[in-house]
Coordinates of C-alpha atoms and ligand atoms in Angstrom, one line a residue:
X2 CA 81.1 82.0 57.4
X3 CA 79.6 78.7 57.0
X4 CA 78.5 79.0 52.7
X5 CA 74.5 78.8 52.6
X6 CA 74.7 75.4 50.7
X7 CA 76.3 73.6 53.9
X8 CA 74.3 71.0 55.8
X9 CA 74.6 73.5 59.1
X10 CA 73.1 76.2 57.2
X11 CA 70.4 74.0 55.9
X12 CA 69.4 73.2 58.8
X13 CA 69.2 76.5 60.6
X14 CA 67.2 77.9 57.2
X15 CA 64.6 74.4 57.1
X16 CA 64.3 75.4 61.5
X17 CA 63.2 79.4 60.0
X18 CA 59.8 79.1 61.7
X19 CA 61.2 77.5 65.6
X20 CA 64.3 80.8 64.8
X21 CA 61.4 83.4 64.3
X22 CA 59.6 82.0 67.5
X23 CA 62.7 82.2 69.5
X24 CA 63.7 85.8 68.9
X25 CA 60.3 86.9 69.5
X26 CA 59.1 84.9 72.4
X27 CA 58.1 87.4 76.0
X28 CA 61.1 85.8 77.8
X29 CA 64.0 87.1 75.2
X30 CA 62.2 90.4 74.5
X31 CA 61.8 91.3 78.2
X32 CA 65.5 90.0 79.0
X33 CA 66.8 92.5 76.2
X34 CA 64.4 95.9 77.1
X35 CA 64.8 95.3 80.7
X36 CA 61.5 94.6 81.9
X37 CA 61.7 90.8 82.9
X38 CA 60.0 90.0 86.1
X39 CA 63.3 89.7 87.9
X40 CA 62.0 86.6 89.8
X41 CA 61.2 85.0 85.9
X42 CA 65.3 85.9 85.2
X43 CA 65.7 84.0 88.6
X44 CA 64.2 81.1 87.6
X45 CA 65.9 81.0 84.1
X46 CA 69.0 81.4 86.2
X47 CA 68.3 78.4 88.2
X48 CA 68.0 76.5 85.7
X49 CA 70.1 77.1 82.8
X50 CA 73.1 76.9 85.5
X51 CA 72.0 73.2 85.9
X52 CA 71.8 73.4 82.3
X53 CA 74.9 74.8 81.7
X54 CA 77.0 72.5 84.3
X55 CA 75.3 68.9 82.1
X56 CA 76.7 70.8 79.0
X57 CA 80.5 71.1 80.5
X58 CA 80.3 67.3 81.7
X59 CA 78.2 66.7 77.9
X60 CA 81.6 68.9 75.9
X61 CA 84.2 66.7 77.8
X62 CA 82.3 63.5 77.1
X63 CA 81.4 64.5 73.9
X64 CA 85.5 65.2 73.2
X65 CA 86.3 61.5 74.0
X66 CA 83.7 60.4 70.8
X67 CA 85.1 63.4 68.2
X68 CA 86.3 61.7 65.1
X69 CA 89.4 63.8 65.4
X70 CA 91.9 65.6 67.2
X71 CA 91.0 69.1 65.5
X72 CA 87.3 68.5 67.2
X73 CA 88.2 67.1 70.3
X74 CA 90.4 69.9 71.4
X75 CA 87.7 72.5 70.6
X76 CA 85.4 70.3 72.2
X77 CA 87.9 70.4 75.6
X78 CA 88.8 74.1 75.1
X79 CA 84.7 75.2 74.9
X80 CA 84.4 72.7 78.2
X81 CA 87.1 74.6 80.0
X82 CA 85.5 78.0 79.6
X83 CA 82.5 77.6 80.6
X84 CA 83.9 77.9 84.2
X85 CA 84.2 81.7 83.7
X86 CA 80.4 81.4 82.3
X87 CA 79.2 79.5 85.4
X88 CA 81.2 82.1 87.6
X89 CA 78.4 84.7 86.2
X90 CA 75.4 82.2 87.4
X91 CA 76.8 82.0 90.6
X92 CA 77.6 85.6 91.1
X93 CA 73.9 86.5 90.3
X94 CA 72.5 83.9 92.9
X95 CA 74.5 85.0 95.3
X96 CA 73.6 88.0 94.8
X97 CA 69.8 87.4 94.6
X98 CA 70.0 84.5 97.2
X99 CA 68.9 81.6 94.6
X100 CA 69.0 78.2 95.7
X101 CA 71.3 76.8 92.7
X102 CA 70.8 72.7 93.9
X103 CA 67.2 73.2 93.7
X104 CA 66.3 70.5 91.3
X105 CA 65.4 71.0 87.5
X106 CA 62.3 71.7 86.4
X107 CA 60.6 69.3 83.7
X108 CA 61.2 71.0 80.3
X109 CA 65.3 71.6 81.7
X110 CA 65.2 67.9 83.0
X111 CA 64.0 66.6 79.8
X112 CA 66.3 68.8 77.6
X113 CA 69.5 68.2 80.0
X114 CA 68.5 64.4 79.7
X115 CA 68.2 64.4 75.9
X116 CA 71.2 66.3 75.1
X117 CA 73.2 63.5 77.5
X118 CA 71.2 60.8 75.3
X119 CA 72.3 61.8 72.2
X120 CA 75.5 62.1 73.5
X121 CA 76.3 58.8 74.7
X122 CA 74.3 56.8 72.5
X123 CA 73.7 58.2 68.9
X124 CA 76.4 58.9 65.8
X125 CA 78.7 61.6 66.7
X126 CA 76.8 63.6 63.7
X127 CA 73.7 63.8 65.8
X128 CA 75.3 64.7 68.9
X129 CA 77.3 67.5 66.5
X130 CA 73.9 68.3 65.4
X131 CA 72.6 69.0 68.6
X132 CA 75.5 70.7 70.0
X133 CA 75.3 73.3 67.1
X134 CA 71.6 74.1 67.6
X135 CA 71.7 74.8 71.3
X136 CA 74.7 77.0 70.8
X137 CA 73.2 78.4 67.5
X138 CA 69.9 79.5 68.8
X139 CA 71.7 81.3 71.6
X140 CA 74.2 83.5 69.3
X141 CA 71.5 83.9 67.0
X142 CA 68.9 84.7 69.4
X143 CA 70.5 86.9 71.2
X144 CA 72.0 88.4 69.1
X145 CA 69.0 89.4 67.1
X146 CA 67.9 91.3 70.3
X147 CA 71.1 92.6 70.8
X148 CA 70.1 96.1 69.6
X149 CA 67.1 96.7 71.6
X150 CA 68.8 96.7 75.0
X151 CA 69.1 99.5 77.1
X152 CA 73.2 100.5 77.5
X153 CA 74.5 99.4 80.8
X154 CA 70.8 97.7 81.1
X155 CA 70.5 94.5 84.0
X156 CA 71.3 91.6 81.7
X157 CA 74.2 93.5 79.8
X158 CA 76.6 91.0 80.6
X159 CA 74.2 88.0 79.8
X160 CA 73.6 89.3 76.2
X161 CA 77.2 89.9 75.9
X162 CA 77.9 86.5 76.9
X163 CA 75.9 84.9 74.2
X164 CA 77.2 87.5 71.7
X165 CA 80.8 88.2 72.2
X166 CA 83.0 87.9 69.0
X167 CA 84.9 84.9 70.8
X168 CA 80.8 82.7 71.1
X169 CA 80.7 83.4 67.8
X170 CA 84.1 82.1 66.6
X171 CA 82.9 79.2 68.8
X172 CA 79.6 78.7 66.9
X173 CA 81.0 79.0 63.3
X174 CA 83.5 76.2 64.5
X175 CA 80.9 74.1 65.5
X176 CA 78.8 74.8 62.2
X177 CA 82.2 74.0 60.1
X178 CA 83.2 71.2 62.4
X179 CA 79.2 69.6 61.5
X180 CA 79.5 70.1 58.0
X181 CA 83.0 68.1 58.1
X182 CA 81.4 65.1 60.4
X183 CA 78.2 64.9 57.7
X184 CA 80.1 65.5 54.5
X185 CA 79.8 62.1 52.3
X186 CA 77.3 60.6 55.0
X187 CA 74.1 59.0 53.8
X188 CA 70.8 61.0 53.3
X189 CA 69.7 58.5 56.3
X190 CA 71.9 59.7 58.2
X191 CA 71.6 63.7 57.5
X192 CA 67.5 63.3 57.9
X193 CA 68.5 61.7 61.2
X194 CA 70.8 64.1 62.5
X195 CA 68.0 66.9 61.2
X196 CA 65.9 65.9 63.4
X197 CA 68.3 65.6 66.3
X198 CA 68.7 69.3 65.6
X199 CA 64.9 70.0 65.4
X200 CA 64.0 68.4 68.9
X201 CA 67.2 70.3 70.1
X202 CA 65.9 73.8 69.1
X203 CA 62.3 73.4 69.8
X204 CA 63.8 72.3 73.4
X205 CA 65.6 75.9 73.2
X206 CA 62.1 77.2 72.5
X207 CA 60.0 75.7 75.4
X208 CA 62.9 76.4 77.6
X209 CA 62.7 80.3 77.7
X210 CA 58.5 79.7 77.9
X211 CA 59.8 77.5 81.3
X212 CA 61.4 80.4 82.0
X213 CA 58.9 82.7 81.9
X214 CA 55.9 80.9 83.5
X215 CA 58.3 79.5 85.7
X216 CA 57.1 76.0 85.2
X217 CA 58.2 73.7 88.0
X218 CA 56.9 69.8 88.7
X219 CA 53.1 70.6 89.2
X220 CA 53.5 68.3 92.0
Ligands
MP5_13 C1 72.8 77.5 76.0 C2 72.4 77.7 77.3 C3 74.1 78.0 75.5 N1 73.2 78.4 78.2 N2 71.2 77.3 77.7 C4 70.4 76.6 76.9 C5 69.1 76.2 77.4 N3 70.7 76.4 75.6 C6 71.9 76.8 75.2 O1 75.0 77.1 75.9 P1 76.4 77.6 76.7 O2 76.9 76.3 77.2 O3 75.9 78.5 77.7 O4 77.2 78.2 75.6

């Protein structure tokens, strides 16, 4: 457990009111009692596989810039598995007949786009930073609904996913690894890589309420 002092809990605790409207947005609450419109899961679907796929090519980039080797073979490893986590998008649009090379929408083209941003051009803190809150908000997320959903419920496997003792090793790393990258760094530098990690999750925000008013290019 990261302590409560550290600069990755600081940041989720100073994020408390973009956390609270995470958990309780329609999208997350209808995911985890079952009663999503199933063609609103679709679109999420659609998209966060495109999502998903910029994050394995982001993780392998990402590994190249890591300070360390301790980092960059997490970094590699958490690439490498999200093949079995892509297997699950594509078995559900099969399934439903979703066009996965339809092209992103504008909140997940502008999300996508700013994750690769930070990744290629800004300190390896910041790109840490914003790492950590995407994966954050989805353990934390989900796992706060966790409870309320129906056993052997439709999306079962998709909370699991985001909740499974293995995601959360994964996200303490990351939280650990963050602290490591801004200990000793400049309060410059921390403020920056704060607000890296505030765009990041208010991103994970308007990306569920994409998802459920199944925002596309107006036209
Ligand atoms: C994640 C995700 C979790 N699947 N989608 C968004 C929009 N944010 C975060 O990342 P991963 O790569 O599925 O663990």
């Amino acid at each position: 457990m990261n302590s409560e002092r550290s600069f990755s809990a600081r940041l989720v605790r100073e994020a408390g009111p973009i956390w609270s409207a995470m958990v309780q947005h329609p999208f997350v609450q209808q995911v985890a009692r079952d009663t999503i419109d199933p063609a609103a899961f679709d679109f999420w679907v659609q998209q966060d596989h495109y999502f998903v796929e910029q994050t394995q090519r982001l993780w392998a980039y990402a590994a190249s810039r890591a300070p360390d080797e301790e980092i960059a073979r997490g970094l590699i490893n958490a690439a490498n598995s999200l093949d079995a986590e892509l297997e699950l998008f594509r078995g559900h649009a099969r399934e439903r007949a979703i066009d996965l090379q339809a092209p992103p929408a504008p909140v997940c083209q502008g999300y996508a786009s700013f994750m690769l941003h930070t990744a290629a051009f800004a300190d390896f803190l910041d790109l840490l930073a914003s790492v950590y809150g995407a994966e954050k908000a989805y353990y934390d997320t989900w796992s706060a609904v966790k409870g309320q959903a129906p056993q052997g419920g439709t999306y079962t496997a998709w909370i699991a996913n985001w909740t499974s003792p293995a995601f959360a090793q994964f996200v303490e790393w990351l939280g650990r690894s963050l602290d490591r990258v801004a200990d000793g760094q400049p309060p410059e530098a921390l403020a920056r890589a704060q607000a890296i990690f505030l765009t990041t999750t208010r991103f994970e925000y308007l990306f569920w309420d994409m998802a459920y008013r199944r925002e596309g290019w107006p036209l």
